[in-house]
Coordinates of C-alpha atoms in Angstrom, one line a residue:
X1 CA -22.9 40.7 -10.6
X2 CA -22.1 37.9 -12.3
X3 CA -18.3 36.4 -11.8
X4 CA -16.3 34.8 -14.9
X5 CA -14.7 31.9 -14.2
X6 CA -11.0 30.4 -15.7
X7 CA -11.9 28.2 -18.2
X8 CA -10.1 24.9 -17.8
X9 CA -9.0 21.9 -19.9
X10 CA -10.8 19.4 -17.9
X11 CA -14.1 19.3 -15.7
X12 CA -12.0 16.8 -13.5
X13 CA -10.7 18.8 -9.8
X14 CA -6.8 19.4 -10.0
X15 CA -5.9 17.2 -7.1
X16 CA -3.5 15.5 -9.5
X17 CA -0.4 16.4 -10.8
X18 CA -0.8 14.6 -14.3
X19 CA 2.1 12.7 -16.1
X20 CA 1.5 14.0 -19.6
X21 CA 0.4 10.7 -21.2
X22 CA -3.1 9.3 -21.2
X23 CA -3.2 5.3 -21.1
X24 CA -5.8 3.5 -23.0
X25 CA -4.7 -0.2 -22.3
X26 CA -2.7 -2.4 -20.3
X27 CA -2.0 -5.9 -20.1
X28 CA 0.9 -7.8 -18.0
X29 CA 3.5 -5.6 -17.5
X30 CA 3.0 -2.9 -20.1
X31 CA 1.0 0.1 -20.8
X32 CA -0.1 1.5 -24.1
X33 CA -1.1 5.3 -24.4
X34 CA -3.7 6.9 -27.1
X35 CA -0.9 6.1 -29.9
X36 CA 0.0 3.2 -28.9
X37 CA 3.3 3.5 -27.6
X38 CA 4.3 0.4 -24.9
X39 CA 5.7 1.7 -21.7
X40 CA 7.2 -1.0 -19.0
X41 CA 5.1 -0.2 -16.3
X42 CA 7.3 -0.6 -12.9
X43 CA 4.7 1.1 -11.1
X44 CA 1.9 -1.2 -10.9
X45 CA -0.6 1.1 -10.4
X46 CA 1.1 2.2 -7.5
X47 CA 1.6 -1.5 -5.6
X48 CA -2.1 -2.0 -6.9
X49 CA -1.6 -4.6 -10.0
X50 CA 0.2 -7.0 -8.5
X51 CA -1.0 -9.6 -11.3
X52 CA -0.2 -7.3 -13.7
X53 CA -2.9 -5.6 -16.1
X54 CA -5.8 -7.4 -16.3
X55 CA -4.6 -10.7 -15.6
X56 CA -6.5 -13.9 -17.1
X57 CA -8.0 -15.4 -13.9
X58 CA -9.2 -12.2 -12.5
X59 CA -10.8 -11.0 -15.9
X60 CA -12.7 -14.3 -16.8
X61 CA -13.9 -14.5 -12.8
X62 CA -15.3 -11.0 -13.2
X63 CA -16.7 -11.3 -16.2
X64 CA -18.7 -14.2 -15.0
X65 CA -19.8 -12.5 -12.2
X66 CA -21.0 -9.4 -14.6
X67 CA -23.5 -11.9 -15.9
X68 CA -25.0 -12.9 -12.5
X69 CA -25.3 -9.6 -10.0
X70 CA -23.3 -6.4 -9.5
X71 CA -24.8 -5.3 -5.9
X72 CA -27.6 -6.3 -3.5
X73 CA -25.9 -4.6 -0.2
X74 CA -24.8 -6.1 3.0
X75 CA -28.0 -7.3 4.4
X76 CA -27.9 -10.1 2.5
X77 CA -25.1 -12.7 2.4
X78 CA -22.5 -12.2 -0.4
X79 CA -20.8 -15.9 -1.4
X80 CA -18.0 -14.1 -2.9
X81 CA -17.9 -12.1 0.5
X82 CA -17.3 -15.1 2.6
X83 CA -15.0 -17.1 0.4
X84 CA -12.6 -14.3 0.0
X85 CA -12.9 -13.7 3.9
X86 CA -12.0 -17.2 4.4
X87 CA -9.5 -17.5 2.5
X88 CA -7.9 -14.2 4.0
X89 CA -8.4 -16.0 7.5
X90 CA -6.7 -19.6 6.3
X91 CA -3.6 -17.8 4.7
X92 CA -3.0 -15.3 7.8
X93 CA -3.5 -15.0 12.3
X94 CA -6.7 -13.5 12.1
X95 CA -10.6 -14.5 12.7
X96 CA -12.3 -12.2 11.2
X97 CA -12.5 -9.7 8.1
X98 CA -14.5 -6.4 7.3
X99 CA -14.7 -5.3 3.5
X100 CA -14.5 -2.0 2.4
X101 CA -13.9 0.0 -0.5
X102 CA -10.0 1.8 -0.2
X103 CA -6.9 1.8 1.7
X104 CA -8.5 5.0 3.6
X105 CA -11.7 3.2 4.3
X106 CA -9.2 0.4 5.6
X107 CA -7.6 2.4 7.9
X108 CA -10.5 4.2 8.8
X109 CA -11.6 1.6 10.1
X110 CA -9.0 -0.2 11.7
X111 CA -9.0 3.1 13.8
X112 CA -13.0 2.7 15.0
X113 CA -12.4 -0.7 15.6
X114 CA -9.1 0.4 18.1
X115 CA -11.3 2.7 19.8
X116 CA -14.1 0.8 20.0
X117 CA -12.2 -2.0 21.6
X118 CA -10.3 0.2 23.8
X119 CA -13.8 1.6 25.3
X120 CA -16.7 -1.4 25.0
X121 CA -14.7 -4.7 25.4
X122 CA -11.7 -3.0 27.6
X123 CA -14.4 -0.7 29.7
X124 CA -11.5 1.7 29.1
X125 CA -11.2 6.1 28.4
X126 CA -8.8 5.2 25.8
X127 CA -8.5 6.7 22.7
X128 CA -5.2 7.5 21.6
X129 CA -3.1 5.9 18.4
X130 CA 0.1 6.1 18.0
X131 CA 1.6 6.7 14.5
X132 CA 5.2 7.3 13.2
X133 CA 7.0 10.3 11.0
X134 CA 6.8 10.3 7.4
X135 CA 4.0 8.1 8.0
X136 CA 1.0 7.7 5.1
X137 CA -2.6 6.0 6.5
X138 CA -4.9 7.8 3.6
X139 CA -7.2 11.2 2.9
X140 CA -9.9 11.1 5.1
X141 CA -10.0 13.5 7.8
X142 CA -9.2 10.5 10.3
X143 CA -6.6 8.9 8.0
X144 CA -4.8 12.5 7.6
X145 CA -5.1 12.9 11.2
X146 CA -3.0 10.0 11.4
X147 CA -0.6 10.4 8.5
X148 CA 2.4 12.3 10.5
X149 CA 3.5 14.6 7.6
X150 CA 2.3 18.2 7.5
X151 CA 2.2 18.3 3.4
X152 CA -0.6 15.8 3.7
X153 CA -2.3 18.3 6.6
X154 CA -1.6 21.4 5.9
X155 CA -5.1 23.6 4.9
X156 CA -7.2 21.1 7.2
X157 CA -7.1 22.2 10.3
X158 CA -8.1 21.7 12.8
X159 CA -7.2 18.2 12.8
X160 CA -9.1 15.0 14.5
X161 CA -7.8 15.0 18.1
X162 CA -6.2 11.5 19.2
X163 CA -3.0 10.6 17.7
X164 CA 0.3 11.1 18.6
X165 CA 3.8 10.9 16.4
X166 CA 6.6 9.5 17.0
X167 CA 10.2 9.5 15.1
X168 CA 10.2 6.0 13.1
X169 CA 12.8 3.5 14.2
X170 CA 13.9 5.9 17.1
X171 CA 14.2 3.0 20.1
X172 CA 14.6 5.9 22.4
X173 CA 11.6 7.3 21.3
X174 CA 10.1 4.2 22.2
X175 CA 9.9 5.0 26.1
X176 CA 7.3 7.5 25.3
X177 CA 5.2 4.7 23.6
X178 CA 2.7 4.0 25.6
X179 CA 0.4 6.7 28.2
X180 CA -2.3 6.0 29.8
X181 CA -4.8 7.1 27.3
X182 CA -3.1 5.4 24.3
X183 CA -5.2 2.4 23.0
X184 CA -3.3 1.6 20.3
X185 CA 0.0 2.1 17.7
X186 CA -0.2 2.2 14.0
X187 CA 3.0 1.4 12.0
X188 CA 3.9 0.5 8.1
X189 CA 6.2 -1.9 8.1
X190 CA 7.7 -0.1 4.8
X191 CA 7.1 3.3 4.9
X192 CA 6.3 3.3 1.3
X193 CA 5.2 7.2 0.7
X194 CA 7.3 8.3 3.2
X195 CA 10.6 7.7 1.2
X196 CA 10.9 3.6 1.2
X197 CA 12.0 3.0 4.9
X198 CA 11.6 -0.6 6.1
X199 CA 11.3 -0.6 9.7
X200 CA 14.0 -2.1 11.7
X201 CA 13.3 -6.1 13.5
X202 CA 14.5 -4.9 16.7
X203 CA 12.8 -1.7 16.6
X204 CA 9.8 -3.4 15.9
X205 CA 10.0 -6.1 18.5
X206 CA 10.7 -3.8 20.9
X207 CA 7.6 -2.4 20.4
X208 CA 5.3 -5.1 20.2
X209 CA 6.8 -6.1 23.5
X210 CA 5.6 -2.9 25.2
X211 CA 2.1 -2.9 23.7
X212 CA 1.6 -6.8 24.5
X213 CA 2.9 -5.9 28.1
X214 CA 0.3 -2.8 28.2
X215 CA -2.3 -4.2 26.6
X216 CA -2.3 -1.9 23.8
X217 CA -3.3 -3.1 20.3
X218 CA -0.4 -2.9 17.1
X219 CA -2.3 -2.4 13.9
X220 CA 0.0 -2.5 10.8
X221 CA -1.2 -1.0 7.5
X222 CA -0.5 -3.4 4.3
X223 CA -2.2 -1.3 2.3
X224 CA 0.8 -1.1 0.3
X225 CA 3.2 -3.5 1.5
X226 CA 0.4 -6.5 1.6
X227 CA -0.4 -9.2 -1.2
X228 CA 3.0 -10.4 -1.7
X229 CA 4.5 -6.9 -2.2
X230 CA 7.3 -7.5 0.0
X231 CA 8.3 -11.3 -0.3
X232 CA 5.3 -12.9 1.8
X233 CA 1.6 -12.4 1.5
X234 CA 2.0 -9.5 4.4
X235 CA 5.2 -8.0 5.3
X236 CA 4.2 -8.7 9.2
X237 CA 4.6 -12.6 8.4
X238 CA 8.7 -11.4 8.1
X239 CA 8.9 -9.5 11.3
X240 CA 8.4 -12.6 13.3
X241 CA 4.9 -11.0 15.3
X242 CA 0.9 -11.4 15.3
X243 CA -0.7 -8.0 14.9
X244 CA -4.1 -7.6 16.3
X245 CA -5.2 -5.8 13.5
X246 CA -4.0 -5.5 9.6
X247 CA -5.3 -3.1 6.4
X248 CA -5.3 -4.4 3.0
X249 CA -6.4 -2.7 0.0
X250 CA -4.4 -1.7 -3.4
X251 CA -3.1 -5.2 -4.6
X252 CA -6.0 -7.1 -3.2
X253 CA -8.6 -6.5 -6.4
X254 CA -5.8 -6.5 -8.9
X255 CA -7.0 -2.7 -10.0
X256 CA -10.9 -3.0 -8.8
X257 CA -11.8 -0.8 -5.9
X258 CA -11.3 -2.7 -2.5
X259 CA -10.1 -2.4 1.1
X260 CA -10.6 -5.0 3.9
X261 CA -9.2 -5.1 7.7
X262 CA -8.4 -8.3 9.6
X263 CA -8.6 -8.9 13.0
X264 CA -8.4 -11.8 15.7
X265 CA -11.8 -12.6 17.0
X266 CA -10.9 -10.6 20.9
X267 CA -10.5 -7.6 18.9
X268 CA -13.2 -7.9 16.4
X269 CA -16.1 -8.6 19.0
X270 CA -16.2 -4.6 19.2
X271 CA -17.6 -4.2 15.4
X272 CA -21.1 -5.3 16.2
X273 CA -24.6 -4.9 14.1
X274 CA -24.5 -1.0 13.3
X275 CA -21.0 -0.3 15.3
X276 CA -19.8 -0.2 11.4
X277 CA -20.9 -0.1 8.0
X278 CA -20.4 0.4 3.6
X279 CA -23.2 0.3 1.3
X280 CA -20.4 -0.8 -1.7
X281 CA -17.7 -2.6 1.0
X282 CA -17.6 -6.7 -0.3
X283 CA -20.0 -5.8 -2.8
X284 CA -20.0 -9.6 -5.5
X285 CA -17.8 -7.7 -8.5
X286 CA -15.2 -6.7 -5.8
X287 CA -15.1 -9.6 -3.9
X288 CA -15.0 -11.8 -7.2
X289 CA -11.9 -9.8 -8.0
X290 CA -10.0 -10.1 -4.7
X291 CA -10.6 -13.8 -4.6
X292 CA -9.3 -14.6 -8.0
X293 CA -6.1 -12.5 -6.8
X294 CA -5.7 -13.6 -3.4
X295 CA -6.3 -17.5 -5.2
X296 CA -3.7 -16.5 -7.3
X297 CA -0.7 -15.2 -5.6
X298 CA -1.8 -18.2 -3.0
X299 CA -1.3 -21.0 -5.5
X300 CA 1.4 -23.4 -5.6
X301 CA 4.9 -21.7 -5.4
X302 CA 3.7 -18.2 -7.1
X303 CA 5.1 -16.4 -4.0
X304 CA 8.1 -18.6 -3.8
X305 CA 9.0 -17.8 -7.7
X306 CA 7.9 -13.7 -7.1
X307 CA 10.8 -14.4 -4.1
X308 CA 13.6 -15.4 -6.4
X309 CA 12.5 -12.4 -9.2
X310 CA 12.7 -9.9 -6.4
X311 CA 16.0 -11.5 -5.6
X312 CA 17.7 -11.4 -8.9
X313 CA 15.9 -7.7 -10.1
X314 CA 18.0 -6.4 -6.5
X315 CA 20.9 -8.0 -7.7
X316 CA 21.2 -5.9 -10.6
X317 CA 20.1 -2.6 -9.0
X318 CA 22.9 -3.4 -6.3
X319 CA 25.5 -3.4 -9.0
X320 CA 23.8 0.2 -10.9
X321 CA 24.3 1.4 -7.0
X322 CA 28.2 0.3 -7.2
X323 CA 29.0 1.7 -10.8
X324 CA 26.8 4.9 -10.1
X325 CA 27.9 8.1 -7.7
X326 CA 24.2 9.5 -8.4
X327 CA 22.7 6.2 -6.7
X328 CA 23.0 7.0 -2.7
X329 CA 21.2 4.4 -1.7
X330 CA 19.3 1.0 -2.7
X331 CA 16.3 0.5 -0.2
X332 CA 12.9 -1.1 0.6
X333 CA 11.7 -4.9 0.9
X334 CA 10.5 -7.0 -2.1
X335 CA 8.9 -5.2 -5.1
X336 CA 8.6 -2.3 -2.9
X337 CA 12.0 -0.7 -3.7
X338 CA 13.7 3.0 -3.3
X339 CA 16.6 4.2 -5.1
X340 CA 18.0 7.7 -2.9
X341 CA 19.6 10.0 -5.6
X342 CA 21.1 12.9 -5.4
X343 CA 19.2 15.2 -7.8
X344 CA 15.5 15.5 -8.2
X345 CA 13.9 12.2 -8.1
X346 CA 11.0 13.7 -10.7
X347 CA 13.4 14.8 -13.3
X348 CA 14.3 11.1 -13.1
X349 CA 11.3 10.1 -13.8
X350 CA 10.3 12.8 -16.7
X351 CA 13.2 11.0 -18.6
X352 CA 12.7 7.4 -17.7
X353 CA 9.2 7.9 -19.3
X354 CA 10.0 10.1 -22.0
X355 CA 13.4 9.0 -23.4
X356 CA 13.3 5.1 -22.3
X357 CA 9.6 4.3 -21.7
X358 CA 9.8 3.2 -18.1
X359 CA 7.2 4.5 -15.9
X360 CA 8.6 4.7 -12.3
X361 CA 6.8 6.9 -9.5
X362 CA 8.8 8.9 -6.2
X363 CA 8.6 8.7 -2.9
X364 CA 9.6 12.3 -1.6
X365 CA 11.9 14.7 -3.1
X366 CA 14.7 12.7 -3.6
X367 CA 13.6 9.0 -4.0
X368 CA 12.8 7.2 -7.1
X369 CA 10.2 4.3 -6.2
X370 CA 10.0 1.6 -8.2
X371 CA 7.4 -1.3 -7.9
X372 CA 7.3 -4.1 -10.5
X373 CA 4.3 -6.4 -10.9
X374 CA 5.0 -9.6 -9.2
X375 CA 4.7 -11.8 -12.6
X376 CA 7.4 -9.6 -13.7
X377 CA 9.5 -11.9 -16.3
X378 CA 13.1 -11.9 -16.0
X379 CA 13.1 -10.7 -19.8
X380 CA 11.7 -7.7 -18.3
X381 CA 14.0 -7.3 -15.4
X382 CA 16.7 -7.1 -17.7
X383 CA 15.0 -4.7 -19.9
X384 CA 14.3 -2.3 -17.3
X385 CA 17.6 -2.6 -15.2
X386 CA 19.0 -1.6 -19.0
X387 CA 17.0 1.3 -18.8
X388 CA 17.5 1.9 -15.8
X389 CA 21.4 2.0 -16.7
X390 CA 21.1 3.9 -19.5
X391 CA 19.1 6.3 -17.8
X392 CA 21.9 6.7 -14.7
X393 CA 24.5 7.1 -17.2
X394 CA 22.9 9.9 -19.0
X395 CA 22.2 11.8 -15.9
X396 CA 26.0 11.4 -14.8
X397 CA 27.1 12.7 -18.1

């Protein structure tokens, strides 16, 4: 008995739902799609193009490094590997890094390096990590395990045993921070999937305290919030703290596939010769890419001028939050930025693209989330927060 199956539009799994547009080119801060109609792209990639679309330095580093090898693996050493590594180390707290290939892959392994720590170096049983509601840490089934919101769970069970939630800048929750089998908390320091929450200094201080007190480690994912998304190069460097562990991904290859954690030599000591691995992780095209970013954003006062456009672009979204009822709320840190509304955040969107050629992404149900490359022009700023008007003031008539 044979079964007939739906035919379907495209070979490619539905795990997406698809903005009806297909893009063909990009280049600073715009888009083009198979007609060639320009969209301001406030998006980035989601916090991925930090740079922009194909900026200059990146594109003439890789295509230099297309001419000279593409992979050779990890047992051999990578010069792009080890520049990008130290220059991670010289801009941050950290000793050491470990390249991989995603945010997930990040986190992933930011996890096995926790546990790992917790039960070779400490001689410990722990295992536990902490995370926080409305948390996002990735896909995987470790990453999911850890992500604290059922939408991201639900059909996967049973889950990967070890982590515990907690309410997100809930001091009182904090007294249940720390038990005896906990090795370690996981926090964003903008909860950027999650609805654009920036965790509070105090909140935050507080809990560092307790796991510095108990010995238990504080990893922060910067998968989104890192590369100068937020103001610094990481958001922890404006909490006032030292994580013993960081992620990094998305804006770190300006669009090319990479992931990377960072860790101070006590803590990385667990990852040994086969404690941890990636056939592609620090390959030369992706650590070509992330230096010519990271080299980038680093130079001169490039994160110093992103500063002052950040400034200015939440000057004029403060005033579309005073002259709109719609607008409940301005929020986030940086480039990383939330607008509350009252109605559906997608239909929002659907009109920012279609009537006014602004692509903007959400961030739950009812949170538009916008997230400008940081060499954003102030041209552009104006043209989007007149948009961005426009847009309000059709919604509210």
């Amino acid at each position: 008995m044979s079964i007939k199956l739906k035919q379907q539009a495209s070979n490619v799994m539905a795990t997406y739902n698809r903005f009806p547009i297909t893009l063909t080119k990009g280049k600073g801060s715009y888009v083009w799609d198979e007609v060639d109609q320009s969209y301001l792209d406030y998006t980035s990639g989601i916090a991925t193009c930090n740079l922009g679309h194909v900026p200059n330095m990146v594109k003439k580093a890789m295509q230099q490094q297309l001419d000279r090898l593409w992979h050779c693996s990890n047992l051999y050493t990578i010069p792009s590997q080890e520049a990008l590594a130290n220059e991670l180390v010289q801009h941050t707290v950290f000793d050491q890094v470990f390249f991989c290939n995603s945010g997930a892959e990040a986190n992933e392994a930011a996890i096995k390096l926790a546990r790992r720590y917790a039960q070779t170096v400490k001689q410990s049983n722990q295992y536990e990590i902490v995370t926080f509601k409305q948390s996002f840490h990735g896909r995987t089934l470790a990453t999911l395990a850890a992500t604290a919101q059922e939408k991201i769970q639900t059909g996967f069970n049973p889950l990967m045993p070890g982590f515990r939630y907690l309410p997100y800048n809930d001091k009182d929750a904090l007294t249940d921070l720390i038990r005896p089998e906990t090795c370690a908390v996981m926090l964003e320091l903008v909860q950027g999937e999650g609805g654009v929450i920036s965790a509070d200094p105090s909140w935050v201080q507080q809990l560092v305290q307790q796991c510095k007190e108990n010995e238990v480690l504080v990893l922060v994912d910067e998968i989104q919030t890192g590369i100068g998304r937020t103001g610094p190069l990481f958001a922890y460097q404006d909490y006032g703290f030292e994580p013993d562990v960081i992620s990094v991904a998305k804006g770190l290859g300006s669009g090319f596939p990479i992931g990377a954690i960072l860790a101070k030599d006590d803590v990385a000591q667990a990852f040994q010769a086969g404690s941890h691995g990636s056939t592609f992780g620090g390959n030369p095209l992706a650590t070509t890419a992330g230096l010519a970013t990271l080299q980038m954003i680093t130079d001169s006062n490039f994160l110093q001028a992103s500063t002052e456009k950040m400034s200015y672009f939440w000057s004029g979204l403060k005033q579309l939050e005073d002259k709109y009822r719609a607008i409940k709320l301005v929020k986030g840190k940086g480039f990383l930025i939330g607008i509350e509304v009252e109605e559906k955040a997608i239909d929002y969107v659907t009109k920012a693209r279609e009537d006014y050629h602004l692509l903007l992404l959400v961030a739950g149900p009812h949170v538009l989330r916008i997230l400008p490359p940081l060499t954003t022009t102030q041209a552009e700023m104006d043209t989007a927060l007149t948009k961005l008007d426009s847009l309000f003031l059709s919604q509210s008539s």
